[in-house]
Amino acid sequence: MRKSGLLVYEILQNLAAMVKEGVTTQDLENAAERMIRDAGARPAFKGYYVPAAGKRYPYVLCTSVNDEIVHGMPSSRRVLKKGDIVSIDTGVELNGYFGDSAVTVPVGEISESLQRLLRVTQESLELAIQQARPGNRLFDICGTVERHVTQNGFSVVREYVGHGIGTKLHEEPQVPNYVDRSHENPRLKEGMVLAIEPMVNEGKPDSKVLPDRWTAVTVDGKCSAHFEHVVAITANGPWVLTRP
Ligand code: MF3
Ligand code: CO
């Protein structure tokens, strides 16, 4: 999992460096697919069956721009422009083990409020990662994201959640970015591996899916940010597999 994690990291670094005005999300997709194949890995998203959509996802990346929350699809018609934010999410399978990570990248200079959205979302992920240690419970992670986001005046998306990960892309447990007493709250144990992925809205938390049945957008049209890391729970605390 460390190897698949580092591969995803390297791919996202390279894609983030490509992001600038005039680049299309299809350009990012093409570069990502080449990097994944060159590494002898398999894209984890392309062909992945998602029951809620009732079909297989057709790309190696999810590229979600501005008010798109997740599952935005790369397109040669989606030209990035100054002031946009673009979330790039990808997963790979390498030697049977999965990696999955996302970053949200500014296109040129972005507004101060969007800078704050990206900063708070990333901070909520870092704070949550610190909770991924034996003896804690799942809700320590969920509640940490929720608290940091809401205290800063933003809102947490409820319809999409993080997940266990290992020899499958999505394993138990679900990792919501909020505490919901109707979810299970297992104790965290050494050896568990979680994909923690806060999706944070500038405005209201509500989301809807576009007629393409993939792209999730904010209902109020305000922007949304997304960061994700895979974190192994070790006796020494959290080990982030998707960065060096
Ligand atoms: N955002 C999802 C995740 O990180 C992406 C996987 S769903 C797929 O788990 F359809 F894109 F494959
Ligand atoms: Co994920």
PDB file of C-alpha atoms and ligand atoms in Angstrom:
ATOM      1  CA  MET A   1       0.000   0.000   0.000  1.00  0.00           C
ATOM      2  CA  ARG A   2       2.959   2.290   0.588  1.00  0.00           C
ATOM      3  CA  LYS A   3       3.997   1.804  -3.040  1.00  0.00           C
ATOM      4  CA  SER A   4       0.538   2.540  -4.431  1.00  0.00           C
ATOM      5  CA  GLY A   5       0.298   5.507  -2.062  1.00  0.00           C
ATOM      6  CA  LEU A   6       3.564   7.021  -3.250  1.00  0.00           C
ATOM      7  CA  LEU A   7       2.592   6.501  -6.878  1.00  0.00           C
ATOM      8  CA  VAL A   8      -0.646   8.415  -6.344  1.00  0.00           C
ATOM      9  CA  TYR A   9       1.326  11.156  -4.599  1.00  0.00           C
ATOM     10  CA  GLU A  10       3.745  11.489  -7.502  1.00  0.00           C
ATOM     11  CA  ILE A  11       0.919  11.610 -10.050  1.00  0.00           C
ATOM     12  CA  LEU A  12      -0.942  14.324  -8.133  1.00  0.00           C
ATOM     13  CA  GLN A  13       2.250  16.366  -7.741  1.00  0.00           C
ATOM     14  CA  ASN A  14       2.812  16.251 -11.489  1.00  0.00           C
ATOM     15  CA  LEU A  15      -0.807  17.075 -12.289  1.00  0.00           C
ATOM     16  CA  ALA A  16      -0.884  19.963  -9.812  1.00  0.00           C
ATOM     17  CA  ALA A  17       2.203  21.404 -11.525  1.00  0.00           C
ATOM     18  CA  MET A  18       0.371  21.267 -14.880  1.00  0.00           C
ATOM     19  CA  VAL A  19      -2.620  23.263 -13.633  1.00  0.00           C
ATOM     20  CA  LYS A  20      -2.777  26.703 -15.198  1.00  0.00           C
ATOM     21  CA  GLU A  21      -5.050  28.876 -17.297  1.00  0.00           C
ATOM     22  CA  GLY A  22      -5.846  27.253 -20.658  1.00  0.00           C
ATOM     23  CA  VAL A  23      -5.200  23.681 -19.583  1.00  0.00           C
ATOM     24  CA  THR A  24      -8.216  21.367 -19.964  1.00  0.00           C
ATOM     25  CA  THR A  25      -9.246  18.695 -17.482  1.00  0.00           C
ATOM     26  CA  GLN A  26      -8.824  16.214 -20.357  1.00  0.00           C
ATOM     27  CA  ASP A  27      -5.131  17.234 -20.540  1.00  0.00           C
ATOM     28  CA  LEU A  28      -4.830  16.232 -16.873  1.00  0.00           C
ATOM     29  CA  GLU A  29      -6.648  12.942 -17.562  1.00  0.00           C
ATOM     30  CA  ASN A  30      -4.341  12.055 -20.462  1.00  0.00           C
ATOM     31  CA  ALA A  31      -1.208  12.788 -18.442  1.00  0.00           C
ATOM     32  CA  ALA A  32      -2.505  10.797 -15.483  1.00  0.00           C
ATOM     33  CA  GLU A  33      -3.379   7.751 -17.545  1.00  0.00           C
ATOM     34  CA  ARG A  34       0.082   7.747 -19.107  1.00  0.00           C
ATOM     35  CA  MET A  35       1.807   8.004 -15.716  1.00  0.00           C
ATOM     36  CA  ILE A  36      -0.287   5.192 -14.232  1.00  0.00           C
ATOM     37  CA  ARG A  37       0.338   2.819 -17.148  1.00  0.00           C
ATOM     38  CA  ASP A  38       4.054   3.706 -17.263  1.00  0.00           C
ATOM     39  CA  ALA A  39       4.329   2.747 -13.594  1.00  0.00           C
ATOM     40  CA  GLY A  40       2.816  -0.669 -14.347  1.00  0.00           C
ATOM     41  CA  ALA A  41      -0.247   0.156 -12.282  1.00  0.00           C
ATOM     42  CA  ARG A  42      -3.954   0.043 -13.042  1.00  0.00           C
ATOM     43  CA  PRO A  43      -6.261   3.047 -12.677  1.00  0.00           C
ATOM     44  CA  ALA A  44      -8.636   2.231  -9.839  1.00  0.00           C
ATOM     45  CA  PHE A  45     -11.464   4.557 -10.865  1.00  0.00           C
ATOM     46  CA  LYS A  46     -11.727   3.773 -14.593  1.00  0.00           C
ATOM     47  CA  GLY A  47     -14.309   1.023 -14.971  1.00  0.00           C
ATOM     48  CA  TYR A  48     -15.203   1.114 -11.266  1.00  0.00           C
ATOM     49  CA  TYR A  49     -18.866   0.265 -10.753  1.00  0.00           C
ATOM     50  CA  VAL A  50     -20.716   2.753  -8.571  1.00  0.00           C
ATOM     51  CA  PRO A  51     -24.119   1.443  -7.480  1.00  0.00           C
ATOM     52  CA  ALA A  52     -25.568   4.933  -6.816  1.00  0.00           C
ATOM     53  CA  ALA A  53     -24.816   5.916 -10.432  1.00  0.00           C
ATOM     54  CA  GLY A  54     -25.769   2.488 -11.774  1.00  0.00           C
ATOM     55  CA  LYS A  55     -22.755   2.435 -14.099  1.00  0.00           C
ATOM     56  CA  ARG A  56     -18.987   2.297 -14.397  1.00  0.00           C
ATOM     57  CA  TYR A  57     -16.918   5.453 -14.014  1.00  0.00           C
ATOM     58  CA  PRO A  58     -15.189   6.147 -17.362  1.00  0.00           C
ATOM     59  CA  TYR A  59     -12.013   8.096 -16.389  1.00  0.00           C
ATOM     60  CA  VAL A  60      -8.847   7.666 -14.311  1.00  0.00           C
ATOM     61  CA  LEU A  61      -9.402  11.060 -12.655  1.00  0.00           C
ATOM     62  CA  CYS A  62     -12.230  12.911 -11.055  1.00  0.00           C
ATOM     63  CA  THR A  63     -11.708  16.602 -11.861  1.00  0.00           C
ATOM     64  CA  SER A  64     -14.189  18.758  -9.978  1.00  0.00           C
ATOM     65  CA  VAL A  65     -14.077  22.486 -10.752  1.00  0.00           C
ATOM     66  CA  ASN A  66     -15.484  25.260  -8.503  1.00  0.00           C
ATOM     67  CA  ASP A  67     -19.060  24.290  -7.485  1.00  0.00           C
ATOM     68  CA  GLU A  68     -18.409  20.651  -8.421  1.00  0.00           C
ATOM     69  CA  ILE A  69     -17.892  18.642  -5.239  1.00  0.00           C
ATOM     70  CA  VAL A  70     -16.767  15.220  -6.513  1.00  0.00           C
ATOM     71  CA  HIS A  71     -16.921  12.931  -9.549  1.00  0.00           C
ATOM     72  CA  GLY A  72     -16.484  15.754 -12.050  1.00  0.00           C
ATOM     73  CA  MET A  73     -15.523  14.169 -15.366  1.00  0.00           C
ATOM     74  CA  PRO A  74     -12.523  15.272 -17.411  1.00  0.00           C
ATOM     75  CA  SER A  75     -13.467  17.004 -20.647  1.00  0.00           C
ATOM     76  CA  SER A  76     -11.596  18.673 -23.506  1.00  0.00           C
ATOM     77  CA  ARG A  77     -14.246  21.421 -23.318  1.00  0.00           C
ATOM     78  CA  ARG A  78     -13.490  22.237 -19.673  1.00  0.00           C
ATOM     79  CA  VAL A  79     -10.789  24.863 -19.978  1.00  0.00           C
ATOM     80  CA  LEU A  80      -9.385  26.013 -16.632  1.00  0.00           C
ATOM     81  CA  LYS A  81      -9.372  29.753 -16.094  1.00  0.00           C
ATOM     82  CA  LYS A  82      -7.747  32.098 -13.605  1.00  0.00           C
ATOM     83  CA  GLY A  83      -9.535  32.142 -10.277  1.00  0.00           C
ATOM     84  CA  ASP A  84     -10.895  28.582 -10.579  1.00  0.00           C
ATOM     85  CA  ILE A  85     -10.195  25.818  -8.123  1.00  0.00           C
ATOM     86  CA  VAL A  86      -9.922  22.250  -9.383  1.00  0.00           C
ATOM     87  CA  SER A  87     -10.051  19.135  -7.257  1.00  0.00           C
ATOM     88  CA  ILE A  88      -8.032  16.265  -8.721  1.00  0.00           C
ATOM     89  CA  ASP A  89      -8.846  12.849  -7.274  1.00  0.00           C
ATOM     90  CA  THR A  90      -7.279   9.585  -8.423  1.00  0.00           C
ATOM     91  CA  GLY A  91      -6.729   6.010  -7.359  1.00  0.00           C
ATOM     92  CA  VAL A  92      -4.405   3.231  -8.495  1.00  0.00           C
ATOM     93  CA  GLU A  93      -4.014  -0.486  -7.957  1.00  0.00           C
ATOM     94  CA  LEU A  94      -0.408  -1.695  -7.766  1.00  0.00           C
ATOM     95  CA  ASN A  95       0.397  -5.344  -7.014  1.00  0.00           C
ATOM     96  CA  GLY A  96      -3.127  -5.823  -5.714  1.00  0.00           C
ATOM     97  CA  TYR A  97      -3.064  -2.884  -3.298  1.00  0.00           C
ATOM     98  CA  PHE A  98      -4.925   0.380  -3.662  1.00  0.00           C
ATOM     99  CA  GLY A  99      -3.933   4.006  -3.237  1.00  0.00           C
ATOM    100  CA  ASP A 100      -6.338   6.969  -3.375  1.00  0.00           C
ATOM    101  CA  SER A 101      -5.699  10.679  -2.875  1.00  0.00           C
ATOM    102  CA  ALA A 102      -7.069  14.076  -3.829  1.00  0.00           C
ATOM    103  CA  VAL A 103      -5.880  17.676  -3.823  1.00  0.00           C
ATOM    104  CA  THR A 104      -7.616  20.919  -4.698  1.00  0.00           C
ATOM    105  CA  VAL A 105      -5.437  23.257  -6.713  1.00  0.00           C
ATOM    106  CA  PRO A 106      -5.873  26.979  -7.461  1.00  0.00           C
ATOM    107  CA  VAL A 107      -5.703  28.130 -11.094  1.00  0.00           C
ATOM    108  CA  GLY A 108      -3.571  31.272 -11.037  1.00  0.00           C
ATOM    109  CA  GLU A 109      -4.546  33.739  -8.370  1.00  0.00           C
ATOM    110  CA  ILE A 110      -7.745  32.934  -6.464  1.00  0.00           C
ATOM    111  CA  SER A 111      -9.880  35.048  -4.134  1.00  0.00           C
ATOM    112  CA  GLU A 112      -9.048  35.304  -0.455  1.00  0.00           C
ATOM    113  CA  SER A 113     -12.213  33.466   0.476  1.00  0.00           C
ATOM    114  CA  LEU A 114     -11.259  30.545  -1.774  1.00  0.00           C
ATOM    115  CA  GLN A 115      -7.738  30.548  -0.327  1.00  0.00           C
ATOM    116  CA  ARG A 116      -9.343  30.242   3.077  1.00  0.00           C
ATOM    117  CA  LEU A 117     -11.623  27.416   1.880  1.00  0.00           C
ATOM    118  CA  LEU A 118      -8.623  25.422   0.633  1.00  0.00           C
ATOM    119  CA  ARG A 119      -6.636  26.126   3.783  1.00  0.00           C
ATOM    120  CA  VAL A 120      -9.423  25.137   6.176  1.00  0.00           C
ATOM    121  CA  THR A 121     -10.220  21.955   4.223  1.00  0.00           C
ATOM    122  CA  GLN A 122      -6.573  20.915   4.228  1.00  0.00           C
ATOM    123  CA  GLU A 123      -6.248  21.756   7.929  1.00  0.00           C
ATOM    124  CA  SER A 124      -9.318  19.656   8.718  1.00  0.00           C
ATOM    125  CA  LEU A 125      -7.658  16.698   6.973  1.00  0.00           C
ATOM    126  CA  GLU A 126      -4.375  17.193   8.860  1.00  0.00           C
ATOM    127  CA  LEU A 127      -6.172  17.446  12.208  1.00  0.00           C
ATOM    128  CA  ALA A 128      -8.197  14.319  11.409  1.00  0.00           C
ATOM    129  CA  ILE A 129      -5.047  12.406  10.430  1.00  0.00           C
ATOM    130  CA  GLN A 130      -3.666  13.122  13.919  1.00  0.00           C
ATOM    131  CA  GLN A 131      -6.663  11.274  15.384  1.00  0.00           C
ATOM    132  CA  ALA A 132      -5.902   8.088  13.406  1.00  0.00           C
ATOM    133  CA  ARG A 133      -4.228   6.174  16.236  1.00  0.00           C
ATOM    134  CA  PRO A 134      -4.921   2.981  18.175  1.00  0.00           C
ATOM    135  CA  GLY A 135      -7.355   3.438  21.041  1.00  0.00           C
ATOM    136  CA  ASN A 136      -9.243   6.316  19.445  1.00  0.00           C
ATOM    137  CA  ARG A 137     -12.565   5.740  17.756  1.00  0.00           C
ATOM    138  CA  LEU A 138     -13.740   6.487  14.245  1.00  0.00           C
ATOM    139  CA  PHE A 139     -15.831   9.424  15.461  1.00  0.00           C
ATOM    140  CA  ASP A 140     -12.657  11.128  16.720  1.00  0.00           C
ATOM    141  CA  ILE A 141     -11.698  11.473  13.034  1.00  0.00           C
ATOM    142  CA  CYS A 142     -15.201  12.399  11.840  1.00  0.00           C
ATOM    143  CA  GLY A 143     -15.816  14.910  14.619  1.00  0.00           C
ATOM    144  CA  THR A 144     -12.438  16.590  14.170  1.00  0.00           C
ATOM    145  CA  VAL A 145     -13.163  17.376  10.522  1.00  0.00           C
ATOM    146  CA  GLU A 146     -16.682  18.556  11.307  1.00  0.00           C
ATOM    147  CA  ARG A 147     -15.613  20.809  14.175  1.00  0.00           C
ATOM    148  CA  HIS A 148     -12.788  22.519  12.303  1.00  0.00           C
ATOM    149  CA  VAL A 149     -14.922  23.109   9.209  1.00  0.00           C
ATOM    150  CA  THR A 150     -17.995  24.437  10.993  1.00  0.00           C
ATOM    151  CA  GLN A 151     -15.980  26.590  13.409  1.00  0.00           C
ATOM    152  CA  ASN A 152     -14.548  28.318  10.356  1.00  0.00           C
ATOM    153  CA  GLY A 153     -17.972  28.999   8.867  1.00  0.00           C
ATOM    154  CA  PHE A 154     -17.917  26.365   6.128  1.00  0.00           C
ATOM    155  CA  SER A 155     -20.022  23.224   5.814  1.00  0.00           C
ATOM    156  CA  VAL A 156     -19.374  19.523   5.426  1.00  0.00           C
ATOM    157  CA  VAL A 157     -20.900  17.503   2.581  1.00  0.00           C
ATOM    158  CA  ARG A 158     -22.926  14.588   3.962  1.00  0.00           C
ATOM    159  CA  GLU A 159     -23.687  12.483   0.887  1.00  0.00           C
ATOM    160  CA  TYR A 160     -20.069  11.476   0.185  1.00  0.00           C
ATOM    161  CA  VAL A 161     -17.685   9.932   2.705  1.00  0.00           C
ATOM    162  CA  GLY A 162     -14.213   8.487   3.153  1.00  0.00           C
ATOM    163  CA  HIS A 163     -13.640   4.757   3.429  1.00  0.00           C
ATOM    164  CA  GLY A 164     -11.450   1.879   4.432  1.00  0.00           C
ATOM    165  CA  ILE A 165      -9.005   0.873   1.673  1.00  0.00           C
ATOM    166  CA  GLY A 166      -6.645  -2.050   1.044  1.00  0.00           C
ATOM    167  CA  THR A 167      -7.068  -4.837  -1.499  1.00  0.00           C
ATOM    168  CA  LYS A 168     -10.216  -3.034  -2.638  1.00  0.00           C
ATOM    169  CA  LEU A 169     -10.719   0.658  -3.345  1.00  0.00           C
ATOM    170  CA  HIS A 170     -13.623   0.942  -0.938  1.00  0.00           C
ATOM    171  CA  GLU A 171     -13.666  -1.162   2.220  1.00  0.00           C
ATOM    172  CA  GLU A 172     -15.379  -0.825   5.573  1.00  0.00           C
ATOM    173  CA  PRO A 173     -15.775   1.325   7.504  1.00  0.00           C
ATOM    174  CA  GLN A 174     -17.299   4.409   5.938  1.00  0.00           C
ATOM    175  CA  VAL A 175     -15.485   7.528   7.164  1.00  0.00           C
ATOM    176  CA  PRO A 176     -17.958  10.421   7.210  1.00  0.00           C
ATOM    177  CA  ASN A 177     -16.742  13.976   7.727  1.00  0.00           C
ATOM    178  CA  TYR A 178     -19.320  14.463  10.476  1.00  0.00           C
ATOM    179  CA  VAL A 179     -20.561  12.552  13.494  1.00  0.00           C
ATOM    180  CA  ASP A 180     -23.759  10.669  12.876  1.00  0.00           C
ATOM    181  CA  ARG A 181     -24.807   8.468  15.776  1.00  0.00           C
ATOM    182  CA  SER A 182     -26.560   6.111  13.358  1.00  0.00           C
ATOM    183  CA  HIS A 183     -23.164   5.156  11.891  1.00  0.00           C
ATOM    184  CA  GLU A 184     -20.901   2.589  13.550  1.00  0.00           C
ATOM    185  CA  ASN A 185     -18.139   3.981  15.726  1.00  0.00           C
ATOM    186  CA  PRO A 186     -15.489   1.238  15.822  1.00  0.00           C
ATOM    187  CA  ARG A 187     -12.376   1.538  17.920  1.00  0.00           C
ATOM    188  CA  LEU A 188      -9.291   2.190  15.760  1.00  0.00           C
ATOM    189  CA  LYS A 189      -6.755  -0.627  15.744  1.00  0.00           C
ATOM    190  CA  GLU A 190      -3.203  -1.055  14.546  1.00  0.00           C
ATOM    191  CA  GLY A 191      -3.228  -2.224  10.921  1.00  0.00           C
ATOM    192  CA  MET A 192      -6.418  -0.473   9.840  1.00  0.00           C
ATOM    193  CA  VAL A 193      -6.051   1.774   6.792  1.00  0.00           C
ATOM    194  CA  LEU A 194      -8.461   4.610   6.085  1.00  0.00           C
ATOM    195  CA  ALA A 195      -8.950   7.065   3.217  1.00  0.00           C
ATOM    196  CA  ILE A 196      -9.909  10.310   4.937  1.00  0.00           C
ATOM    197  CA  GLU A 197     -11.393  12.800   2.498  1.00  0.00           C
ATOM    198  CA  PRO A 198     -13.102  15.972   3.674  1.00  0.00           C
ATOM    199  CA  MET A 199     -15.374  17.598   1.085  1.00  0.00           C
ATOM    200  CA  VAL A 200     -16.074  21.122   2.285  1.00  0.00           C
ATOM    201  CA  ASN A 201     -18.516  23.685   0.912  1.00  0.00           C
ATOM    202  CA  GLU A 202     -18.085  27.436   1.062  1.00  0.00           C
ATOM    203  CA  GLY A 203     -21.839  27.836   1.553  1.00  0.00           C
ATOM    204  CA  LYS A 204     -24.607  25.361   2.348  1.00  0.00           C
ATOM    205  CA  PRO A 205     -23.856  21.638   2.668  1.00  0.00           C
ATOM    206  CA  ASP A 206     -26.495  20.531   0.161  1.00  0.00           C
ATOM    207  CA  SER A 207     -25.409  18.682  -2.961  1.00  0.00           C
ATOM    208  CA  LYS A 208     -27.157  17.359  -6.053  1.00  0.00           C
ATOM    209  CA  VAL A 209     -26.084  15.132  -8.918  1.00  0.00           C
ATOM    210  CA  LEU A 210     -26.166  16.511 -12.474  1.00  0.00           C
ATOM    211  CA  PRO A 211     -28.127  14.704 -15.238  1.00  0.00           C
ATOM    212  CA  ASP A 212     -24.861  12.986 -16.298  1.00  0.00           C
ATOM    213  CA  ARG A 213     -25.480  10.947 -13.085  1.00  0.00           C
ATOM    214  CA  TRP A 214     -21.874  11.501 -11.925  1.00  0.00           C
ATOM    215  CA  THR A 215     -21.028  15.113 -11.226  1.00  0.00           C
ATOM    216  CA  ALA A 216     -22.005  16.184  -7.712  1.00  0.00           C
ATOM    217  CA  VAL A 217     -22.388  19.953  -7.356  1.00  0.00           C
ATOM    218  CA  THR A 218     -23.384  22.341  -4.600  1.00  0.00           C
ATOM    219  CA  VAL A 219     -27.047  23.335  -4.690  1.00  0.00           C
ATOM    220  CA  ASP A 220     -26.239  26.981  -3.891  1.00  0.00           C
ATOM    221  CA  GLY A 221     -23.599  27.211  -6.637  1.00  0.00           C
ATOM    222  CA  LYS A 222     -20.817  28.156  -4.235  1.00  0.00           C
ATOM    223  CA  CYS A 223     -17.444  26.429  -4.383  1.00  0.00           C
ATOM    224  CA  SER A 224     -16.368  23.156  -2.787  1.00  0.00           C
ATOM    225  CA  ALA A 225     -12.915  21.800  -1.885  1.00  0.00           C
ATOM    226  CA  HIS A 226     -11.658  18.230  -1.438  1.00  0.00           C
ATOM    227  CA  PHE A 227      -8.446  16.792  -0.019  1.00  0.00           C
ATOM    228  CA  GLU A 228      -7.770  13.103   0.601  1.00  0.00           C
ATOM    229  CA  HIS A 229      -5.031  10.931   2.094  1.00  0.00           C
ATOM    230  CA  VAL A 230      -4.691   7.247   2.859  1.00  0.00           C
ATOM    231  CA  VAL A 231      -3.630   6.796   6.485  1.00  0.00           C
ATOM    232  CA  ALA A 232      -2.389   3.595   8.134  1.00  0.00           C
ATOM    233  CA  ILE A 233      -2.969   3.246  11.861  1.00  0.00           C
ATOM    234  CA  THR A 234       0.248   2.036  13.459  1.00  0.00           C
ATOM    235  CA  ALA A 235       1.437   1.504  17.036  1.00  0.00           C
ATOM    236  CA  ASN A 236       3.426   4.733  16.594  1.00  0.00           C
ATOM    237  CA  GLY A 237       0.393   6.669  15.361  1.00  0.00           C
ATOM    238  CA  PRO A 238      -0.767   7.741  11.906  1.00  0.00           C
ATOM    239  CA  TRP A 239       1.322   6.914   8.840  1.00  0.00           C
ATOM    240  CA  VAL A 240       0.223   8.849   5.756  1.00  0.00           C
ATOM    241  CA  LEU A 241       0.852   6.454   2.872  1.00  0.00           C
ATOM    242  CA  THR A 242       0.046   8.968   0.133  1.00  0.00           C
ATOM    243  CA  ARG A 243       2.958  11.315   0.756  1.00  0.00           C
ATOM    244  CA  PRO A 244       6.697  10.867   1.398  1.00  0.00           C
TER     245      PRO A 244
HETATM  246  N1  MF3 B   1     -13.974  10.262  -4.663  1.00  0.00           N
HETATM  247  C1  MF3 B   1     -14.038   8.826  -4.750  1.00  0.00           C
HETATM  248  C2  MF3 B   1     -13.082   8.267  -3.718  1.00  0.00           C
HETATM  249  O1  MF3 B   1     -12.102   8.909  -3.403  1.00  0.00           O
HETATM  250  C3  MF3 B   1     -13.718   8.448  -6.135  1.00  0.00           C
HETATM  251  C4  MF3 B   1     -13.952   7.005  -6.453  1.00  0.00           C
HETATM  252  S1  MF3 B   1     -15.451   6.750  -7.196  1.00  0.00           S
HETATM  253  C5  MF3 B   1     -15.125   6.610  -8.862  1.00  0.00           C
HETATM  254  O2  MF3 B   1     -13.295   7.234  -3.149  1.00  0.00           O
HETATM  255  F1  MF3 B   1     -16.249   6.437  -9.438  1.00  0.00           F
HETATM  256  F2  MF3 B   1     -14.542   7.670  -9.282  1.00  0.00           F
HETATM  257  F3  MF3 B   1     -14.341   5.610  -9.069  1.00  0.00           F
HETATM  258 CO    CO B   2     -11.411   7.891  -1.693  1.00  0.00          CO
END
